[in-house]
Short mmCIF file of C-alpha atoms in Angstrom, two decimals:
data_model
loop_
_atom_site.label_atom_id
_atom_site.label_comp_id
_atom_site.label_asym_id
_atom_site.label_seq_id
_atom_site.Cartn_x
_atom_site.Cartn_y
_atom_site.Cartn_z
CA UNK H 1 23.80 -31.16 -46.32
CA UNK H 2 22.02 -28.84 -43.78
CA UNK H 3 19.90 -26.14 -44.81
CA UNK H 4 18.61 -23.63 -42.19
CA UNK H 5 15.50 -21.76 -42.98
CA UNK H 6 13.66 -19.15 -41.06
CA UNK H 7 10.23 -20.61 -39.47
CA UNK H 8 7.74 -18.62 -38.21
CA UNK H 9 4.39 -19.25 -36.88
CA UNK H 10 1.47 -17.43 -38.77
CA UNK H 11 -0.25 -17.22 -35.25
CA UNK H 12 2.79 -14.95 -33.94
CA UNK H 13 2.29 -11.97 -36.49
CA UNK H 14 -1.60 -12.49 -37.87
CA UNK H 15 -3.90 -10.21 -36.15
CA UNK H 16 -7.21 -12.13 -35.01
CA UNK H 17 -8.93 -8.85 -36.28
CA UNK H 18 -8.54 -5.78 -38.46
CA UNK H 19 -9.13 -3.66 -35.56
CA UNK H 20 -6.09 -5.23 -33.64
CA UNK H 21 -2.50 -3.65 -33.30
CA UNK H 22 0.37 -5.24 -35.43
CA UNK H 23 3.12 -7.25 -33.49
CA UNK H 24 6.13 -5.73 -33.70
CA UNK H 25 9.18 -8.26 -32.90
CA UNK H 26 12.15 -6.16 -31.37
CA UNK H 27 15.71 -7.03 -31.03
CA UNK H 28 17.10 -5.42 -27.67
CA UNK H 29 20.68 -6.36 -28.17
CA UNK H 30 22.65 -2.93 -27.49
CA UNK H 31 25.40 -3.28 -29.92
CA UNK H 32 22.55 -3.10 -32.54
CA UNK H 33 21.50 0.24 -30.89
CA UNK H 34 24.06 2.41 -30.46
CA UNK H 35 22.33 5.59 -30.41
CA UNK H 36 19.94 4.58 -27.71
CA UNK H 37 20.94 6.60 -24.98
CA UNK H 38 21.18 10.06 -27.09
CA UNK H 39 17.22 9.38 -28.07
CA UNK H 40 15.94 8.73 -24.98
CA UNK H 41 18.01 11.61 -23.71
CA UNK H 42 16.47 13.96 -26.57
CA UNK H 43 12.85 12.14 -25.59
CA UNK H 44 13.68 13.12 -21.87
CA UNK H 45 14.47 16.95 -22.62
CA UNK H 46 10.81 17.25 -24.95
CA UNK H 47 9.13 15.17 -22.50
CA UNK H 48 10.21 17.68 -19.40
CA UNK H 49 9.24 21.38 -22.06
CA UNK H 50 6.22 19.61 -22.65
CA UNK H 51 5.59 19.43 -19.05
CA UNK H 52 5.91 23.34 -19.20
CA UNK H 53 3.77 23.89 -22.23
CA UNK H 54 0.85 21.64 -20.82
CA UNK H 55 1.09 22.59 -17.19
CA UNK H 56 -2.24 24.49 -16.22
CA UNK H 57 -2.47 23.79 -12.25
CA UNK H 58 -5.33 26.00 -11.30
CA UNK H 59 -8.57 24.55 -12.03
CA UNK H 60 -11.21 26.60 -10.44
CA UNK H 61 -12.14 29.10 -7.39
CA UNK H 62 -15.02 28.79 -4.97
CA UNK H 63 -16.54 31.94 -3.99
CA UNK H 64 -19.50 32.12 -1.95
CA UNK H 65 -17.61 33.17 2.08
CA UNK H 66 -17.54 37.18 2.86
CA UNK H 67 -14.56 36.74 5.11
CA UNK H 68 -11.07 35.06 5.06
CA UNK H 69 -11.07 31.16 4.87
CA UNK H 70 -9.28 30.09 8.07
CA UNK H 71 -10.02 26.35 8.31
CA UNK H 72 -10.93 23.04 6.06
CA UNK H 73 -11.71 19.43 6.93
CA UNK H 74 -12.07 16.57 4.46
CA UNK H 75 -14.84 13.58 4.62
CA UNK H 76 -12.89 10.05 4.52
CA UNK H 77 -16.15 8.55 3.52
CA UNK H 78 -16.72 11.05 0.49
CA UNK H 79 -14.22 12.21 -2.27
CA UNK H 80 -16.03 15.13 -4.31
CA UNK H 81 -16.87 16.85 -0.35
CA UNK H 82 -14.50 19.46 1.54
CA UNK H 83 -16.03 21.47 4.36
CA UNK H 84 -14.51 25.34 5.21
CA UNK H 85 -15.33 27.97 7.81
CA UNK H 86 -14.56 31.70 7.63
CA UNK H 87 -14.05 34.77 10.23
CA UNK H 88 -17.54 35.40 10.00
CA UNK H 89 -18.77 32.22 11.87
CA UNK H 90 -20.09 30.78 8.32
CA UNK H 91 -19.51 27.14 7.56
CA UNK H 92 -20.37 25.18 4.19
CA UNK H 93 -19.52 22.24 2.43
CA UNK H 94 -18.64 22.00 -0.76
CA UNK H 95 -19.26 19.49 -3.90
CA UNK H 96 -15.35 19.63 -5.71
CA UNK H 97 -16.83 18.50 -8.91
CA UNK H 98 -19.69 21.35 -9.51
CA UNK H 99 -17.74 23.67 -7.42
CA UNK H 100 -20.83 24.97 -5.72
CA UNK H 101 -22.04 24.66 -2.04
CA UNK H 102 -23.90 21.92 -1.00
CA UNK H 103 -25.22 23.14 2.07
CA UNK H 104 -24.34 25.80 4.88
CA UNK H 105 -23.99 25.20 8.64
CA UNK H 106 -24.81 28.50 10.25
CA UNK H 107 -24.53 29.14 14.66
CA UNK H 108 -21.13 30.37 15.04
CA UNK H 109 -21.33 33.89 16.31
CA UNK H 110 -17.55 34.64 15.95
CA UNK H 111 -14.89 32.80 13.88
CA UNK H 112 -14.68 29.39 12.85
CA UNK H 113 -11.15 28.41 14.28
CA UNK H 114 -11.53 24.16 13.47
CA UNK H 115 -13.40 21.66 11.35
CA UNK H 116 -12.93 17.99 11.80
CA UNK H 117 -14.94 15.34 10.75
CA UNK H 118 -15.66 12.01 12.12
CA UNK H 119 -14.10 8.68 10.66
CA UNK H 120 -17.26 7.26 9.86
CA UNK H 121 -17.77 10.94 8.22
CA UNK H 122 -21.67 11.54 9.68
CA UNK H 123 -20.47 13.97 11.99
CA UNK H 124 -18.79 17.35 11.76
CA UNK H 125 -17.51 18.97 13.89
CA UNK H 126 -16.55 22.47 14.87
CA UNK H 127 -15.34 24.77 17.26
CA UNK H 128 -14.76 28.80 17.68
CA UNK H 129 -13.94 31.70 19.42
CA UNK H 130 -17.49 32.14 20.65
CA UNK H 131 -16.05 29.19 23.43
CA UNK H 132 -18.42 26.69 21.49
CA UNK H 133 -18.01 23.55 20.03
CA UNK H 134 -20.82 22.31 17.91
CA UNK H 135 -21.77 18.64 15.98
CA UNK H 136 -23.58 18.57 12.99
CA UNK H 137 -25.03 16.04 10.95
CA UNK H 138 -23.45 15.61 7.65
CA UNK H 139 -25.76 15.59 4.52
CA UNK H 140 -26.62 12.34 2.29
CA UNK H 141 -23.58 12.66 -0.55
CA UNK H 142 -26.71 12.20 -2.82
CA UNK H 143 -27.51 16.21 -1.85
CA UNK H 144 -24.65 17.40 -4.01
CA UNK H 145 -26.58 15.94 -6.70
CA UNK H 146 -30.12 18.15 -6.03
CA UNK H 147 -31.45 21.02 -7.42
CA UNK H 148 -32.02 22.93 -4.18
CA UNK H 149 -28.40 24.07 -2.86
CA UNK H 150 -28.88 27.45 -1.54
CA UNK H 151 -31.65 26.25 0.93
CA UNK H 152 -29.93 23.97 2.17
CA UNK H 153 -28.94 24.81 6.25
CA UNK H 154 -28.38 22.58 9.36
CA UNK H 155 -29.30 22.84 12.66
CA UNK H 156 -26.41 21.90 15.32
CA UNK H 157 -26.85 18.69 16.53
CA UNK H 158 -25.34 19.38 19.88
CA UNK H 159 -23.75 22.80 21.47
CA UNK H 160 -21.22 22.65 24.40
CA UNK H 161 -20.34 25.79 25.68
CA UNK H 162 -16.86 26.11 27.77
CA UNK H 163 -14.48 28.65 29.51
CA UNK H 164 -12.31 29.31 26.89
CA UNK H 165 -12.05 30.32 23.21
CA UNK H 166 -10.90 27.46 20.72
CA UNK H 167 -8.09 27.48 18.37
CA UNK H 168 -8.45 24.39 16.64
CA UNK H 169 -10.09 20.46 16.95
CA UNK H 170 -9.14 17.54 15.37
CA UNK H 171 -10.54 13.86 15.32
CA UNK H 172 -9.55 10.68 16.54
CA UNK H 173 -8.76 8.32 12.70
CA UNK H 174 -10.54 5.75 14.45
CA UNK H 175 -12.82 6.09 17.62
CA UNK H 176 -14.93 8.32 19.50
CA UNK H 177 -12.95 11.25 20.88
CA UNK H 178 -12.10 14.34 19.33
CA UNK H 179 -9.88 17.02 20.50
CA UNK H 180 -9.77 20.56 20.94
CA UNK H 181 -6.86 23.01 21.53
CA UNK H 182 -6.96 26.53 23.35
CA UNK H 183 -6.10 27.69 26.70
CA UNK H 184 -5.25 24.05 27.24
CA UNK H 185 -5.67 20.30 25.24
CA UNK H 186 -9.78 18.99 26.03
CA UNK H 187 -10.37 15.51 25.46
CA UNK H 188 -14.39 15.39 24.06
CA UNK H 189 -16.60 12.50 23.76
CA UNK H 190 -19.37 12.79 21.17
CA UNK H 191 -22.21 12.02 24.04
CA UNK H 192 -20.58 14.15 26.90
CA UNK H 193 -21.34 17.76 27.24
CA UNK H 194 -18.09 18.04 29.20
CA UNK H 195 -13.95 16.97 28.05
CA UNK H 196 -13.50 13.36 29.58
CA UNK H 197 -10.12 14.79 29.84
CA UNK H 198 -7.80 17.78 30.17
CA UNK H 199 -4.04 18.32 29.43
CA UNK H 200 -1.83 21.23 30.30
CA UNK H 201 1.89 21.83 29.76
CA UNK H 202 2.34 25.73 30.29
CA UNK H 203 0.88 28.54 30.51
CA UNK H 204 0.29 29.46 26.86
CA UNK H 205 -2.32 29.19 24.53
CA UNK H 206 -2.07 25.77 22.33
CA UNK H 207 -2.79 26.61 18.49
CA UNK H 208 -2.89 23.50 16.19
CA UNK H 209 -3.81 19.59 17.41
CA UNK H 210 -3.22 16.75 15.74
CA UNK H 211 -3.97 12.75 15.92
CA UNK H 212 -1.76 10.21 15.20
CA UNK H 213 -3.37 8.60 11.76
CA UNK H 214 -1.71 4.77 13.19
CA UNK H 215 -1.79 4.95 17.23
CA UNK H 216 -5.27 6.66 18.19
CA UNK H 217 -4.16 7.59 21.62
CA UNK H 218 -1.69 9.78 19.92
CA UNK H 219 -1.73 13.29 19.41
CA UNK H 220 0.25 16.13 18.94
CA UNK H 221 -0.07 19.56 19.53
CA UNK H 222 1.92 23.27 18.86
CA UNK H 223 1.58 26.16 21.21
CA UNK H 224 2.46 29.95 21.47
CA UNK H 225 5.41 29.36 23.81
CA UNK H 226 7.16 27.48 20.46
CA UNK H 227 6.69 24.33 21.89
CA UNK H 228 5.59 20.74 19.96
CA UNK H 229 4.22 18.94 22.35
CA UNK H 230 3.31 14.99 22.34
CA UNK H 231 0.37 13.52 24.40
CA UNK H 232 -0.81 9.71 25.07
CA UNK H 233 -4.31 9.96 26.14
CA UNK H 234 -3.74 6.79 27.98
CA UNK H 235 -1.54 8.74 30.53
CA UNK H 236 -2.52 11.36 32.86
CA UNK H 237 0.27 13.84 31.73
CA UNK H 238 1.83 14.74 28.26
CA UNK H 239 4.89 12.64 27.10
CA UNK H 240 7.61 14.63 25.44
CA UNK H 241 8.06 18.22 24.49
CA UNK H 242 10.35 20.50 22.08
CA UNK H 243 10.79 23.79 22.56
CA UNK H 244 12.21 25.89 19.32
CA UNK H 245 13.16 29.52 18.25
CA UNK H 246 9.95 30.04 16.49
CA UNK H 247 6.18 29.50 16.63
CA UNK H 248 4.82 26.21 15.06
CA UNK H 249 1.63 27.38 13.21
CA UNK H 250 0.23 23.53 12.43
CA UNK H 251 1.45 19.99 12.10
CA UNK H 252 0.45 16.96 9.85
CA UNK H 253 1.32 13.71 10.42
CA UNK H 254 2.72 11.03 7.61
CA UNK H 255 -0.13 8.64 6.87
CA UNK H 256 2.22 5.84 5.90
CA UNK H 257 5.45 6.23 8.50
CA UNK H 258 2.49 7.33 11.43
CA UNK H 259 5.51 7.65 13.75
CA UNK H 260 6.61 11.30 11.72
CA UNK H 261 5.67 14.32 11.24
CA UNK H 262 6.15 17.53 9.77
CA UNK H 263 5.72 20.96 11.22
CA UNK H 264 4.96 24.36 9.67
CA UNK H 265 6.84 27.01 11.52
CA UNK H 266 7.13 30.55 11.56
CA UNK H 267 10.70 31.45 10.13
CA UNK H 268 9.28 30.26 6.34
CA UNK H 269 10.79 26.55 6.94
CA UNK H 270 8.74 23.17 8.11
CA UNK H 271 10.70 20.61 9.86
CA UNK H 272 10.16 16.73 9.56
CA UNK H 273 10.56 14.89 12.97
CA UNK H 274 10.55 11.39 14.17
CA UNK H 275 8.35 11.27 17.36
CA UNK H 276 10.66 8.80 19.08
CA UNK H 277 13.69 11.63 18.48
CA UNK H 278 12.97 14.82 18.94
CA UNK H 279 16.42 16.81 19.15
CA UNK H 280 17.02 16.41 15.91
CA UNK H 281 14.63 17.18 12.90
CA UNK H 282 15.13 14.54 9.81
CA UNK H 283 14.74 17.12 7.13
CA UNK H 284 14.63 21.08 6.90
CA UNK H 285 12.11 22.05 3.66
CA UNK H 286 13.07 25.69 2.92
CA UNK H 287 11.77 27.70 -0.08
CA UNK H 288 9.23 29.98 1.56
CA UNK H 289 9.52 33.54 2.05
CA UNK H 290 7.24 33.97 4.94
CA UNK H 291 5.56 32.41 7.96
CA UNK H 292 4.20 28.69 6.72
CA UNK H 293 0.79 28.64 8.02
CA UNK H 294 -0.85 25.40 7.04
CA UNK H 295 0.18 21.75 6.37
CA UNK H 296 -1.11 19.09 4.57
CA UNK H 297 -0.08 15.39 3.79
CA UNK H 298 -0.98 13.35 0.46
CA UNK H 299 -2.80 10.16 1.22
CA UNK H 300 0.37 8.34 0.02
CA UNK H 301 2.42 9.81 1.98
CA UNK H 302 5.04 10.48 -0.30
CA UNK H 303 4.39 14.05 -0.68
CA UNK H 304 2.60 17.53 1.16
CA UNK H 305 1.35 20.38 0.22
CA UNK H 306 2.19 23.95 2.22
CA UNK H 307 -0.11 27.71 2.10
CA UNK H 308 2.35 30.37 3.52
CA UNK H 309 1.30 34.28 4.41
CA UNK H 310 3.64 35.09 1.19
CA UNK H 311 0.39 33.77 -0.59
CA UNK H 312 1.96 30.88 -2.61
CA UNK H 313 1.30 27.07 -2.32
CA UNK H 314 4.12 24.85 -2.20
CA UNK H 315 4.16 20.56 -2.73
CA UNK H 316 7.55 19.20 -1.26
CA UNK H 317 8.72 15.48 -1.43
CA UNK H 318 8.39 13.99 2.08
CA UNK H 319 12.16 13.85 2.01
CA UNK H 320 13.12 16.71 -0.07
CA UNK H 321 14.91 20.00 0.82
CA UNK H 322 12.83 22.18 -1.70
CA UNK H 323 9.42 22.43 -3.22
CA UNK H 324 9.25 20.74 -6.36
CA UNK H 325 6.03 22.86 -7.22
CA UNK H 326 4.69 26.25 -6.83
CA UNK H 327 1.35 27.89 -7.25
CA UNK H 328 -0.10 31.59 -7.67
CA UNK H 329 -2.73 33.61 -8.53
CA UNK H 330 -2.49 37.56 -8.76
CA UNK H 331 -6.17 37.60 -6.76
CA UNK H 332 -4.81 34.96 -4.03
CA UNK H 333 -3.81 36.53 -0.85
CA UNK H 334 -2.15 34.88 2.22
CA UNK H 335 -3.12 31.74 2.30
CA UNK H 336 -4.61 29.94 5.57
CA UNK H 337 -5.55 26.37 5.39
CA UNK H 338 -4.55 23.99 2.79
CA UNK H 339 -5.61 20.10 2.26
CA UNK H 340 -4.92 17.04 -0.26
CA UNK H 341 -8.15 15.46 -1.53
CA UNK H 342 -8.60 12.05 -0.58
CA UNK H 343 -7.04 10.67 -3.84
CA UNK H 344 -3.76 12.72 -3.79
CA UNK H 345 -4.62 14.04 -7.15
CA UNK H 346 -5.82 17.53 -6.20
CA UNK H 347 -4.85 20.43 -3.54
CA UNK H 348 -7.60 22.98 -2.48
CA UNK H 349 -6.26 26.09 -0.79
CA UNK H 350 -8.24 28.44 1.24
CA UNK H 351 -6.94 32.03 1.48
CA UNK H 352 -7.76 35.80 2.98
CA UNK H 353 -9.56 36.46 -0.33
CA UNK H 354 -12.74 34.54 1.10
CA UNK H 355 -11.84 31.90 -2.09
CA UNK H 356 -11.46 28.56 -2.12
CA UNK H 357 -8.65 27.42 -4.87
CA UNK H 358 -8.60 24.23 -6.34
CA UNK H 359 -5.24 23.03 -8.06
CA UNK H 360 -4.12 19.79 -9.81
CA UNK H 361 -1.48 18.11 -7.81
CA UNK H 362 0.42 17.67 -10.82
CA UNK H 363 0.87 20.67 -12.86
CA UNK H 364 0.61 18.96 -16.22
CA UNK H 365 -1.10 15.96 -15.67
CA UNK H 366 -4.39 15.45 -17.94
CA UNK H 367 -7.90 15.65 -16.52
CA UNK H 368 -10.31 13.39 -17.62
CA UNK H 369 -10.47 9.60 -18.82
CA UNK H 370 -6.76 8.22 -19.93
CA UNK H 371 -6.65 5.18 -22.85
CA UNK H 372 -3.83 3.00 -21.36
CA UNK H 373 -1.35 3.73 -24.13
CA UNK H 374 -1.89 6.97 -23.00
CA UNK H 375 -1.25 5.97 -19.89
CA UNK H 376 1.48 3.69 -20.77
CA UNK H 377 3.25 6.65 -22.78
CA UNK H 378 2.89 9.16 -19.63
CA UNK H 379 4.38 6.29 -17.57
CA UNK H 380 7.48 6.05 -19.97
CA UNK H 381 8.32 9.60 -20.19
CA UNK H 382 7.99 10.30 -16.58
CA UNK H 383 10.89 7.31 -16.55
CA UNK H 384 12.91 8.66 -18.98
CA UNK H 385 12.69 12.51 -17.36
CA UNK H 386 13.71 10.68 -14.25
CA UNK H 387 16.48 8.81 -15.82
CA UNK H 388 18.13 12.00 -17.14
CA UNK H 389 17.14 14.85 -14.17
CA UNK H 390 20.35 15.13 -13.20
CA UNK H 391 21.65 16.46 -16.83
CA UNK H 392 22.00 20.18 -17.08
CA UNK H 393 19.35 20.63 -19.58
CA UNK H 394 16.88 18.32 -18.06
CA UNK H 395 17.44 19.55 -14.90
CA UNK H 396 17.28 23.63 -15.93
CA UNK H 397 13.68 22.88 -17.21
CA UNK H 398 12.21 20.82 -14.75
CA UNK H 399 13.10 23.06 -11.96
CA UNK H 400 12.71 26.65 -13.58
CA UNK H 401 9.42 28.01 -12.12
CA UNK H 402 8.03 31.70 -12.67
CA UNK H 403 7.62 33.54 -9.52
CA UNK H 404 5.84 36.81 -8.46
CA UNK H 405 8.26 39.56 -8.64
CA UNK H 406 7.55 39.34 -4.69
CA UNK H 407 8.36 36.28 -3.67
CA UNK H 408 11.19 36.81 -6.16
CA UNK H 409 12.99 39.85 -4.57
CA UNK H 410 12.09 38.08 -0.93
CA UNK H 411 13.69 34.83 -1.80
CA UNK H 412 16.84 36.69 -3.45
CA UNK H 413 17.22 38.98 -0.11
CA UNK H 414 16.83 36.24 2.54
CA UNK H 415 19.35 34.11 0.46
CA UNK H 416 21.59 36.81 0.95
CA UNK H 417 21.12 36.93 4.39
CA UNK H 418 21.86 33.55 4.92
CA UNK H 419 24.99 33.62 2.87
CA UNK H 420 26.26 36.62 5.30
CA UNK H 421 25.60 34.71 7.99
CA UNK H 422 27.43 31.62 7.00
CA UNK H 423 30.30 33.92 6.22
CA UNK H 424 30.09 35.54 9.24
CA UNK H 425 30.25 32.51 11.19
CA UNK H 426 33.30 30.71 9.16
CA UNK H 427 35.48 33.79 9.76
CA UNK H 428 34.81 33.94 13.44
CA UNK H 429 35.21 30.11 13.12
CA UNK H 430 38.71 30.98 11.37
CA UNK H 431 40.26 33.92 13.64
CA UNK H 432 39.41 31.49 17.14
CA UNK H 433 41.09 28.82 18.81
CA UNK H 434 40.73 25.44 17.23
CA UNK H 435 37.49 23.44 18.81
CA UNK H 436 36.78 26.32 20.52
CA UNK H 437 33.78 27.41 17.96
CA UNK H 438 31.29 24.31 17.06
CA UNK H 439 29.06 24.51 14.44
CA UNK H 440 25.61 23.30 15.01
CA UNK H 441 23.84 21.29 11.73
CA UNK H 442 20.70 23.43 10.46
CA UNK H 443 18.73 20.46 11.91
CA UNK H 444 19.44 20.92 15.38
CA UNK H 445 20.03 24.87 15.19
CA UNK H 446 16.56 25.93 15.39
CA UNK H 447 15.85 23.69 18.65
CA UNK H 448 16.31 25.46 21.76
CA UNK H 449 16.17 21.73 24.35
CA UNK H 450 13.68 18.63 24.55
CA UNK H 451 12.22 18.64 27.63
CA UNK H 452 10.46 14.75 28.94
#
């Protein structure tokens, strides 16, 4: 006769000490759990409110500029360090963590239209409409960590004066040359008082320049004649151009897909393109209610943050249609320049209120050092919310955002509009001969031609 007994190993449920966490031995057959679902559907729903109870964004404003904040660079080689110039020709860098200035970088004797920094991150640069651009040595990191701030001011390194007034600069993500954008694209050299080389494509004034983060020679640039312009320094003339209904105020190319980008335009969308196919854009991001004037990418690519003149700041998915966050202060006003730090965990927004704004880049996440069953237990809620987002409930909650009254009335008139128009249009569609009336995608609608 057999007897079966149950056998079990003192080693599998004996803790080697007190201090250790019992085993606990779990079945995960589903007949045995038949209520699963409805608990981890009732975990999603308090995991998404208490999202909403715990989200505090803002984290702290730097004050210390007299006039509006119109430009920030980042240092690659330094995480706690952002750099911002004003209208009144004042530069100064910034320690994130103390939220005081490190040191200033005074010479400017107009505006401060671009900041850049240099991969290696020793050298800043910037460039005005006083028709100067200027390097300057960037400080030890170890000078955030001094006593003497306020004293701290740099002399220029090197001054180039030229014809024109400067709208913005940017620097090659790995070499020598940086480039600045006014009357036409210069091509600079950090030795060479003069550009090594000059681009022009029209007759108007180019506003925002940008390097490709994966091919160096790559750059793109927006002007005021609504063009988006591509160049390969390793040609004598630009490569491709698009041409649209409205002004492209700045562009910001994807750090990990290097062949897109994403432009912030005028009529309150921004518009993700491939480089390699220009007549249509991949994705429309709506939600603003007035002129986008800055864009940013995360580091991971996955995600970028927008400042608009309707003084909010918006994060969209890379691939998404609408923001999935929005931030606002009563004191913020429209908002110029906006930039990711370096680890994708923060957003720092610089606006006409001469502050600097820093913001968490997720609403509720929590500051400081996380155990990692904390870290464990964030991990498994975020999976459950994203399990159930598409349920009613889930979904109401995790998209309801307050907004200022506004932004409110704005975004409740121009939908309005919209909706008239796409009446409009399917009634004139109706009452005409068949074919004779196309309609264009809202991808292609806003491009006028592509011109090579």
């Amino acid at each position: 006769m057999k007897v079966k007994v149950i056998s079990r190993s003192t080693d599998e449920f004996t803790r080697e000490r007190s201090q250790d966490l019992q085993r606990v031995f779990r079945n995960f057959d589903p007949s045995l759990r038949s209520q699963e679902k409805a608990v981890e559907y009732v975990r999603a729903l308090n995991a998404a409110k208490l999202d909403k109870i715990f989200a505090r964004p803002f984290i702290g404003a730097m004050d210390g500029h007299r006039d509006s904040i119109k430009c920030m660079a980042k240092n690659p080689n330094y995480l706690k360090a952002i750099f911002s110039g004003s209208d009144d020709g004042d530069i100064r860098l910034w320690d994130l963590a103390s939220r005081r200035t490190v040191c200033q970088f005074p010479g400017h004797q107009g505006a401060v239209q671009g900041l850049t920094v240099s991969t290696d991150g020793s050298i800043l640069v910037s460039c005005g409409s006083d028709c100067t651009v200027r390097l300057w040595n960037v400080p030890d990191a170890n000078l955030a960590d001094s006593d003497i701030l306020s004293d701290n001011s740099a002399k220029p390194v090197a001054v180039y004066v030229w014809k024109n007034a400067f709208r913005a600069v940017d620097h090659q993500w790995d070499g020598d040359l940086f480039a600045t954008a006014g009357a036409q694209v210069d091509i600079w050299n950090h030795n060479r008082s003069q550009p090594v080389n000059t681009f022009d494509w029209g007759a108007d004034t180019t506003i925002s320049v940008r390097f490709n983060p994966g091919e160096p020679n790559i750059l793109a640039t927006s002007a005021n004649d609504r063009s988006i312009t591509l160049y390969d320094l390793r040609m004598s003339s630009p490569a491709r151009k698009v041409i649209m209904r409205t002004k492209t105020n700045s562009i910001a190319w994807n750090p990990m897909e290097p062949m897109n980008f994403t432009a912030a335009n005028e009529d309150c969308n921004c518009y993700s393109y491939d480089a390699r196919k220009l007549e249509e854009a991949k994705c429309v991001h709506k939600d603003h209610v007035s002129a986008v004037m800055d864009i940013d990418f995360s580091p991971t690519g996955r995600e970028f943050v927008t400042g608009s003149y309707d003084r909010t700041v918006r994060i969209f998915q890379y691939n998404g249609g609408h923001s999935r966050e929005i931030y606002h202060t009563k004191r913020m006003q429209r908002v110029f320049c906006v930039k990711y730090s370096c680890d994708a965990s923060y957003v720092i927004s610089g606006s006409d209120d001469t502050n600097l704004r820093l913001w968490k880049a997720k609403a509720s996440e929590q500051l400081g050092v996380v155990l990692p069953r904390e870290r464990k237990k964030h991990e498994y809620l975020e999976a459950v919310k994203n399990r159930y987002k598409h349920l009613p409930e889930v979904k109401r909650i995790v998209r309801h955002r307050h907004l200022p009254r506004p932004v409110y009335k704005a975004a409740n008139l121009r939908r309005t509009m919209i909706e008239a128009e796409r009446r409009k249009e399917q009634r004139r569609k109706a009452h005409s001969a068949p074919g004779s009336i196309v309609t264009e995608p809202v991808r292609k609608r806003r491009i006028i031609k592509e011109v090579e």
